[in-house]
mmCIF file of C-alpha atoms and ligand atoms in Angstrom:
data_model
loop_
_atom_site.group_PDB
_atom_site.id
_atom_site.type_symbol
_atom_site.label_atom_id
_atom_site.label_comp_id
_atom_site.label_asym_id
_atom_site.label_seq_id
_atom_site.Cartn_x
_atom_site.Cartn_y
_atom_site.Cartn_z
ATOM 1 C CA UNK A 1 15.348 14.155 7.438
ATOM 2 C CA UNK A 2 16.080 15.572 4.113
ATOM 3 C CA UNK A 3 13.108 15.886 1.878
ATOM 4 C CA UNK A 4 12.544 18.478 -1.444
ATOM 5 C CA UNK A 5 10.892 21.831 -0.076
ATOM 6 C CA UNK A 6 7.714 20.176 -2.284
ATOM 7 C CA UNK A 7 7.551 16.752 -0.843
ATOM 8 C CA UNK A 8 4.066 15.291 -0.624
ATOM 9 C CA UNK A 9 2.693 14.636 2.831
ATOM 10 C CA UNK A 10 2.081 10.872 2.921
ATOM 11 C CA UNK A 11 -0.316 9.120 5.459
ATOM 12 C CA UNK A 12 0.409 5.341 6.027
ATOM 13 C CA UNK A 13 -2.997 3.272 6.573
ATOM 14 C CA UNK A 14 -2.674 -0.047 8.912
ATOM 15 C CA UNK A 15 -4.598 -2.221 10.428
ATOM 16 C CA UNK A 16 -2.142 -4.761 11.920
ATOM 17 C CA UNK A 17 1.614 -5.714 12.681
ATOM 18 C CA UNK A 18 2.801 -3.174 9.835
ATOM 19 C CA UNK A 19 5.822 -4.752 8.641
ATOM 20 C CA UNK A 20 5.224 -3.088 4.652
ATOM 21 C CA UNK A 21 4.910 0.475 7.090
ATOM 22 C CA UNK A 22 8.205 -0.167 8.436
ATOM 23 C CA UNK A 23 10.213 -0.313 5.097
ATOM 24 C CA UNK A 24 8.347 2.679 3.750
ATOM 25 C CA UNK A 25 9.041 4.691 6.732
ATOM 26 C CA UNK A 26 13.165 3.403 6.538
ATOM 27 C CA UNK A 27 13.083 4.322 3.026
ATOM 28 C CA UNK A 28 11.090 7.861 3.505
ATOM 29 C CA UNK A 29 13.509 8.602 6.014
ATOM 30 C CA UNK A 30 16.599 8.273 3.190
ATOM 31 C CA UNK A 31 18.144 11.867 2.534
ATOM 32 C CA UNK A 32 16.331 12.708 -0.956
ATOM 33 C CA UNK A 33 12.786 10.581 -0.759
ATOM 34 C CA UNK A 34 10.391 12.686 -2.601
ATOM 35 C CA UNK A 35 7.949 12.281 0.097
ATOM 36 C CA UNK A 36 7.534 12.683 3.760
ATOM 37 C CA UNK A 37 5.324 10.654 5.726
ATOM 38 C CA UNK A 38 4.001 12.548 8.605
ATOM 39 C CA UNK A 39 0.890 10.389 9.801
ATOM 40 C CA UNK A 40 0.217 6.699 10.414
ATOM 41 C CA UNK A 41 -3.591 5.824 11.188
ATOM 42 C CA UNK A 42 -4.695 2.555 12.169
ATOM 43 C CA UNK A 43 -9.069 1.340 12.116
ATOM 44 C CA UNK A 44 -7.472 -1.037 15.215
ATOM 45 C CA UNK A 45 -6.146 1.033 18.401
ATOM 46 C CA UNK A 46 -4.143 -1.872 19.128
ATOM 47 C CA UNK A 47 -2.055 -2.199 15.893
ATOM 48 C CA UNK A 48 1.591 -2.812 16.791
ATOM 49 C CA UNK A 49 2.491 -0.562 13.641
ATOM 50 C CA UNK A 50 1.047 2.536 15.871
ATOM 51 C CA UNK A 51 3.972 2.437 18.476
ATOM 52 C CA UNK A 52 6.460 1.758 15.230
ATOM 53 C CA UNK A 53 4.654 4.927 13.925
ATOM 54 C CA UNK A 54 5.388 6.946 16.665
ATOM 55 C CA UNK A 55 9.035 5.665 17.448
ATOM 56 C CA UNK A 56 9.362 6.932 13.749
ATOM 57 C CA UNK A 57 8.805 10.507 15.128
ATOM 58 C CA UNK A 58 5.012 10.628 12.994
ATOM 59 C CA UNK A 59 1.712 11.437 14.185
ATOM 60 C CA UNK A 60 0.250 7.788 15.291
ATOM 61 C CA UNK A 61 -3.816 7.720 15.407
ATOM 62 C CA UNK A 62 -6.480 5.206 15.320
ATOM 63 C CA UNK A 63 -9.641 5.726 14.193
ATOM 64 C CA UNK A 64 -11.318 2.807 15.567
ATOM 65 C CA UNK A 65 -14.045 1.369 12.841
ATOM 66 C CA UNK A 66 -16.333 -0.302 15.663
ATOM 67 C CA UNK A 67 -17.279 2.559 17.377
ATOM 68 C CA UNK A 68 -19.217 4.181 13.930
ATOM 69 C CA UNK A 69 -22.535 3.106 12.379
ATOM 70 C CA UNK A 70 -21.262 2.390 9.014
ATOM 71 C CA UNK A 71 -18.806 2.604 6.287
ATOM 72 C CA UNK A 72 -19.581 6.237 5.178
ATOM 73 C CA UNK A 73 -19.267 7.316 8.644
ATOM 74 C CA UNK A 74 -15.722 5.705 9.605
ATOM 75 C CA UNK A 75 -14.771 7.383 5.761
ATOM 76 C CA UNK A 76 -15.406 10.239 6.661
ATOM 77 C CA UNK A 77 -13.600 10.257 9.990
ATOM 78 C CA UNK A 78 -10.916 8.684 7.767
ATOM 79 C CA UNK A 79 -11.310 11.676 5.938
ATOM 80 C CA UNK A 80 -10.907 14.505 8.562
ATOM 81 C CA UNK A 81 -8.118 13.302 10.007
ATOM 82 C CA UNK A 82 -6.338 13.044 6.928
ATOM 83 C CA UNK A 83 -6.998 16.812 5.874
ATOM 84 C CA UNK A 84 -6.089 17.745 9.404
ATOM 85 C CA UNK A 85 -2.224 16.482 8.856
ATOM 86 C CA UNK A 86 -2.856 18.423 5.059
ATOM 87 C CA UNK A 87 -1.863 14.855 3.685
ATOM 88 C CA UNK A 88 -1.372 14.816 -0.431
ATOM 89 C CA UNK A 89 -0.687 10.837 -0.408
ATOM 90 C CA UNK A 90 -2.425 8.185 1.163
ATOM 91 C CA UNK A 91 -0.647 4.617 1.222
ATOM 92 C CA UNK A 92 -2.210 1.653 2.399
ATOM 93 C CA UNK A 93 -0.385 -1.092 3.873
ATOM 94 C CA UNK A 94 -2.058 -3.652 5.368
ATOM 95 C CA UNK A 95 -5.435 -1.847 5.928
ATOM 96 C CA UNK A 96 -8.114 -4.346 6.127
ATOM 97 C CA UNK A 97 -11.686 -2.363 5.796
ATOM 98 C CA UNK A 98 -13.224 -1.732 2.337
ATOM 99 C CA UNK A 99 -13.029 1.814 1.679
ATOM 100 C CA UNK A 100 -16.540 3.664 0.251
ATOM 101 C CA UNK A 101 -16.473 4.709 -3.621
ATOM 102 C CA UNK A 102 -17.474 8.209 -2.200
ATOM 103 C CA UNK A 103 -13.758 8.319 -0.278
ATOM 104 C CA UNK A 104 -12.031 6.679 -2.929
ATOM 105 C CA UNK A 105 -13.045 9.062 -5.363
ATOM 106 C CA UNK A 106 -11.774 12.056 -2.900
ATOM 107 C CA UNK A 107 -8.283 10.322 -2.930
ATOM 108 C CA UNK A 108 -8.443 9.320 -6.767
ATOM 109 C CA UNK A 109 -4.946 9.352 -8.069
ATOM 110 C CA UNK A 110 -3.335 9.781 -4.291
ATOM 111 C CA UNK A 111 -4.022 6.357 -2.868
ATOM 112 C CA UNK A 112 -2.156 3.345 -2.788
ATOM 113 C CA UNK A 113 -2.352 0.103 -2.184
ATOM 114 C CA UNK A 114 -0.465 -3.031 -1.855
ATOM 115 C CA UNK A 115 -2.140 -6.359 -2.708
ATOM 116 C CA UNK A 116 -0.158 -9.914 -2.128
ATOM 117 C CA UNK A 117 -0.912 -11.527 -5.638
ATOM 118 C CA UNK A 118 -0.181 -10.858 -9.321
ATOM 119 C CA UNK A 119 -2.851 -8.989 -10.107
ATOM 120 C CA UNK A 120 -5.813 -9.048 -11.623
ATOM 121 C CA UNK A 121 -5.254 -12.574 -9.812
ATOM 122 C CA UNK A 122 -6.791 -13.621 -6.623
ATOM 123 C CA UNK A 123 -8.513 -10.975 -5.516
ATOM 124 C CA UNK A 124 -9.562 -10.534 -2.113
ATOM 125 C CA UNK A 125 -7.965 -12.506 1.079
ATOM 126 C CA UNK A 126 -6.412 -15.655 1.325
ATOM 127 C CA UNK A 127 -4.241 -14.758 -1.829
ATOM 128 C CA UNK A 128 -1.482 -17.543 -0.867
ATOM 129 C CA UNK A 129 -3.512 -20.554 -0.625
ATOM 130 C CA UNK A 130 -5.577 -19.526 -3.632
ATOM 131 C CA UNK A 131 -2.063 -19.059 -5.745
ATOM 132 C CA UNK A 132 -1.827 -22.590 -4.724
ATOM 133 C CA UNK A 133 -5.348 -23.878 -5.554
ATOM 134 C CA UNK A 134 -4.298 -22.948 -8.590
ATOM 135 C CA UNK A 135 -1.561 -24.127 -9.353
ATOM 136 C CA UNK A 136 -0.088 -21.235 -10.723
ATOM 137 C CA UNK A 137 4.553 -21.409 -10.535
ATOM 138 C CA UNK A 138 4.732 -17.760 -10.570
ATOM 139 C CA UNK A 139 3.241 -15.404 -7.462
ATOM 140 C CA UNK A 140 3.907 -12.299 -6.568
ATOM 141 C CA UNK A 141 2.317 -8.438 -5.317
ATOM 142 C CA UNK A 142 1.154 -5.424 -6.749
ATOM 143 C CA UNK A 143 0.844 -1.635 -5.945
ATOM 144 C CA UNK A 144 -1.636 -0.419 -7.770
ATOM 145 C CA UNK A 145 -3.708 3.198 -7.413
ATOM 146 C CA UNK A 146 -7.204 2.567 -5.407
ATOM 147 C CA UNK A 147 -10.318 2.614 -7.190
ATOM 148 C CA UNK A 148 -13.664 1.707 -5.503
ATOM 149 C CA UNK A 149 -13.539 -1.837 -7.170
ATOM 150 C CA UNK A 150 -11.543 -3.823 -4.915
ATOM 151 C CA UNK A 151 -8.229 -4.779 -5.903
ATOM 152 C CA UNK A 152 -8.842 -3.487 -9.167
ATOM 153 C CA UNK A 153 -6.823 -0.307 -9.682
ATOM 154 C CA UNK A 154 -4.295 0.750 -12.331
ATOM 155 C CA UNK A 155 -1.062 -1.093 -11.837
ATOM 156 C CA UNK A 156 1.995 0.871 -10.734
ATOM 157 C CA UNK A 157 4.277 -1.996 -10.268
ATOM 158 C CA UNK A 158 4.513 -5.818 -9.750
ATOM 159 C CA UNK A 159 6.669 -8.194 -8.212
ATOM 160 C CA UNK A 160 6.980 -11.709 -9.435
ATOM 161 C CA UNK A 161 8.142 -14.719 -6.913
ATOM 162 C CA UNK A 162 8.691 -18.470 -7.797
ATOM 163 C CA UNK A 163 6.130 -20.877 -6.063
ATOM 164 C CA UNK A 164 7.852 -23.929 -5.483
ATOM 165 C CA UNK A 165 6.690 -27.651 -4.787
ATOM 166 C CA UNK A 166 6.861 -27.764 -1.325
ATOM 167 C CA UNK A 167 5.485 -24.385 -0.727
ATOM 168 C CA UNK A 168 2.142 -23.775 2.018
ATOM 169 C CA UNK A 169 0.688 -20.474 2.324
ATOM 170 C CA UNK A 170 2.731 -19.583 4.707
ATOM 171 C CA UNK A 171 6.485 -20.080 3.435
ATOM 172 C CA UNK A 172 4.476 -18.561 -0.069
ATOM 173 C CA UNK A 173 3.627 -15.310 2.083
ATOM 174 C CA UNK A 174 6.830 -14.929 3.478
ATOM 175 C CA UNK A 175 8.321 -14.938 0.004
ATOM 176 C CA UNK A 176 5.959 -12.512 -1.232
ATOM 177 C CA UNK A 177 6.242 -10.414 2.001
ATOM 178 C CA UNK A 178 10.499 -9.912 1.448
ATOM 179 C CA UNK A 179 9.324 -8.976 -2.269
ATOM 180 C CA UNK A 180 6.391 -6.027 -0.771
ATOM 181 C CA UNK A 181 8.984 -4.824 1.108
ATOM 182 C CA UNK A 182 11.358 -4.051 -1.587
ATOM 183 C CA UNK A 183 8.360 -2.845 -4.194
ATOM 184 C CA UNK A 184 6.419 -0.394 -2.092
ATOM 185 C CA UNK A 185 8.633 1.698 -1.497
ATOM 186 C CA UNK A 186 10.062 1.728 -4.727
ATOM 187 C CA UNK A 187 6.683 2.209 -6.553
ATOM 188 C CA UNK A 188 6.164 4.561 -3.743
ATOM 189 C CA UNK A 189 8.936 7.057 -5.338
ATOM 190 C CA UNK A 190 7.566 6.836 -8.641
ATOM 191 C CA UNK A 191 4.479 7.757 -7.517
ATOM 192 C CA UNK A 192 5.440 10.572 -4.838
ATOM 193 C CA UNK A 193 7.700 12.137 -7.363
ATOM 194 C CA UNK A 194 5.040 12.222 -9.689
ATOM 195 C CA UNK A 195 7.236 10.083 -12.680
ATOM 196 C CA UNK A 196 4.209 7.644 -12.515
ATOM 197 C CA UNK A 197 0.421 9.093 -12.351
ATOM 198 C CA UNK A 198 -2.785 8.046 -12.465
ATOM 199 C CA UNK A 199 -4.422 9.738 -15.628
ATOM 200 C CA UNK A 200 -8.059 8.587 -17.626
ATOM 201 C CA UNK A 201 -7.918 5.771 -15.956
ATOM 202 C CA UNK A 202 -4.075 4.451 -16.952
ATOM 203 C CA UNK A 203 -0.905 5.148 -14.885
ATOM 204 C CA UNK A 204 1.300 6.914 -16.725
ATOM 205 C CA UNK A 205 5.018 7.180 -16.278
ATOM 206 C CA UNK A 206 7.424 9.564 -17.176
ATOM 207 C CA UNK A 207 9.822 8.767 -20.082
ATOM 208 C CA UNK A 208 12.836 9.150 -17.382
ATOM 209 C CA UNK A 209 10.819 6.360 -15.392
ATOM 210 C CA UNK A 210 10.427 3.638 -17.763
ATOM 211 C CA UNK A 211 13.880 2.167 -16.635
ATOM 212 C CA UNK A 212 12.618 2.601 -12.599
ATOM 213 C CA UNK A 213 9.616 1.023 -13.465
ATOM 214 C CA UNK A 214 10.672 -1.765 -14.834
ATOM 215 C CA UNK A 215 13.548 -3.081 -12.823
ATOM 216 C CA UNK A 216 10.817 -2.807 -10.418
ATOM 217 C CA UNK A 217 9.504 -6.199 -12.349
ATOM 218 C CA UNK A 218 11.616 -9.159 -10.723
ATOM 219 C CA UNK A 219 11.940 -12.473 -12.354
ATOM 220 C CA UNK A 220 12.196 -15.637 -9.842
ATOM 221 C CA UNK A 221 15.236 -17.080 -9.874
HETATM 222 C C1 LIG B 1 0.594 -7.722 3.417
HETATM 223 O O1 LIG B 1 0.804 -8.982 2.846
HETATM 224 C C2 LIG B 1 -0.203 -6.855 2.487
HETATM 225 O O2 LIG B 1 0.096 -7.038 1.143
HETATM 226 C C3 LIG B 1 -1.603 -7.322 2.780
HETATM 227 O O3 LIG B 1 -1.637 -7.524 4.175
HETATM 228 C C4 LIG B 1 -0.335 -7.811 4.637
HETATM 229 C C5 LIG B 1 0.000 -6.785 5.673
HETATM 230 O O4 LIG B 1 1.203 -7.055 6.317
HETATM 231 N N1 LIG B 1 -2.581 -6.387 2.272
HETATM 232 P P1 LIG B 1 1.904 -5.923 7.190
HETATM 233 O O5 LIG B 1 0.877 -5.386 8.177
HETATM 234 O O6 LIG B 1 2.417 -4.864 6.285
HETATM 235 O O7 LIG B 1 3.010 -6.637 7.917
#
């Protein structure tokens, strides 16, 4: 793998079947990515993403939530392994526990997350079937940088999807899902090449990155 000499170290954060890990990791393995993930962690030992992980050549570790009292404590084993592998980025992907402000706020500006609506819509799980509670004809996902509100951070990129008539949740997910796959690791390379920031509060993108940023906005079709 071909990185630059001053690639962030990325961590990838999973809980489950880790299909948004996968494409990061094919597209972090492209000659020229400007970061290199080097550690996947998982709060469930039994994650299928692990054995992906470690196929992948990274460091594959669970740190299994149920076996510490409470959220700070699980944080801040989070935490230690993290600085162990001298990670820069953290991305989330699929990682289902609700993260304490205290740990956020270490990681402010180098954590990611991908969330499976448009943003600040539906919040939260269940994003599908609340898209169509709604009603809404446009659906979508967002990266966004993690603040200790959930699903609340600064937006980094979106992806917009078509909800049609005969749509359940689950043909609405799997349109969504093809659309996560394509955006993370886009936004991803924004972020790890520092041409989009976090800064007071706002992400900020480079002038060169305005173009990058927003072909990363898809129409439906
Ligand atoms: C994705 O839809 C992601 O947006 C959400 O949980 C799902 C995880 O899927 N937070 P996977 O583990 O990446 O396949």
């Amino acid at each position: 793998m071909t990185h630059p000499p001053d690639a962030p170290r990325m961590a990838v954060l999973i809980s489950g079947r880790g299909s948004n890990m996968v494409s990061l990791l094919r597209a972090a393995a492209q000659p020229g990515f400007p970061g290199r993930f080097v550690l996947a962690l998982s709060n469930r030992p039994e994650a299928a993403g692990l054995a992906h992980a470690q196929e992948a050549g990274l460091a594959a570790e669970a740190v299994d939530h149920r076996v510490y009292a409470d959220r700070a404590a699980f944080d801040a084993a989070l935490d230690a392994r993290l600085r162990a592998h001298a990670i820069d980025l953290v991305v989330l992907a699929g990682f289902m526990r609700v993260l304490t402000p205290g740990f956020v706020e270490a990681w402010s500006g180098r954590m990611l997350n991908i969330h499976p609506s448009l943003l600040p819509l539906f919040r939260g799980t269940h994003t599908h079937a609340q898209a169509l509670a709604a009603g809404v004809r446009l659906h979508g996902c967002t990266v966004h940088f993690v603040v200790p509100e959930l699903d609340a951070g600064p937006i980094v990129a979106q992806a917009a999807v078509p909800v049609r008539p005969d749509d359940d949740a689950e043909t609405l997910a799997a349109r969504v899902l093809a659309e996560e796959h394509r955006l993370y690791p886009a936004a991803l390379a924004l972020v790890a090449s520092g041409r989009a920031r976090l800064e007071d509060g706002r992400v900020v993108f480079a002038p060169e990155a305005g173009c990058a940023a927003g072909a990363l906005h898809s129409l439906p079709v």
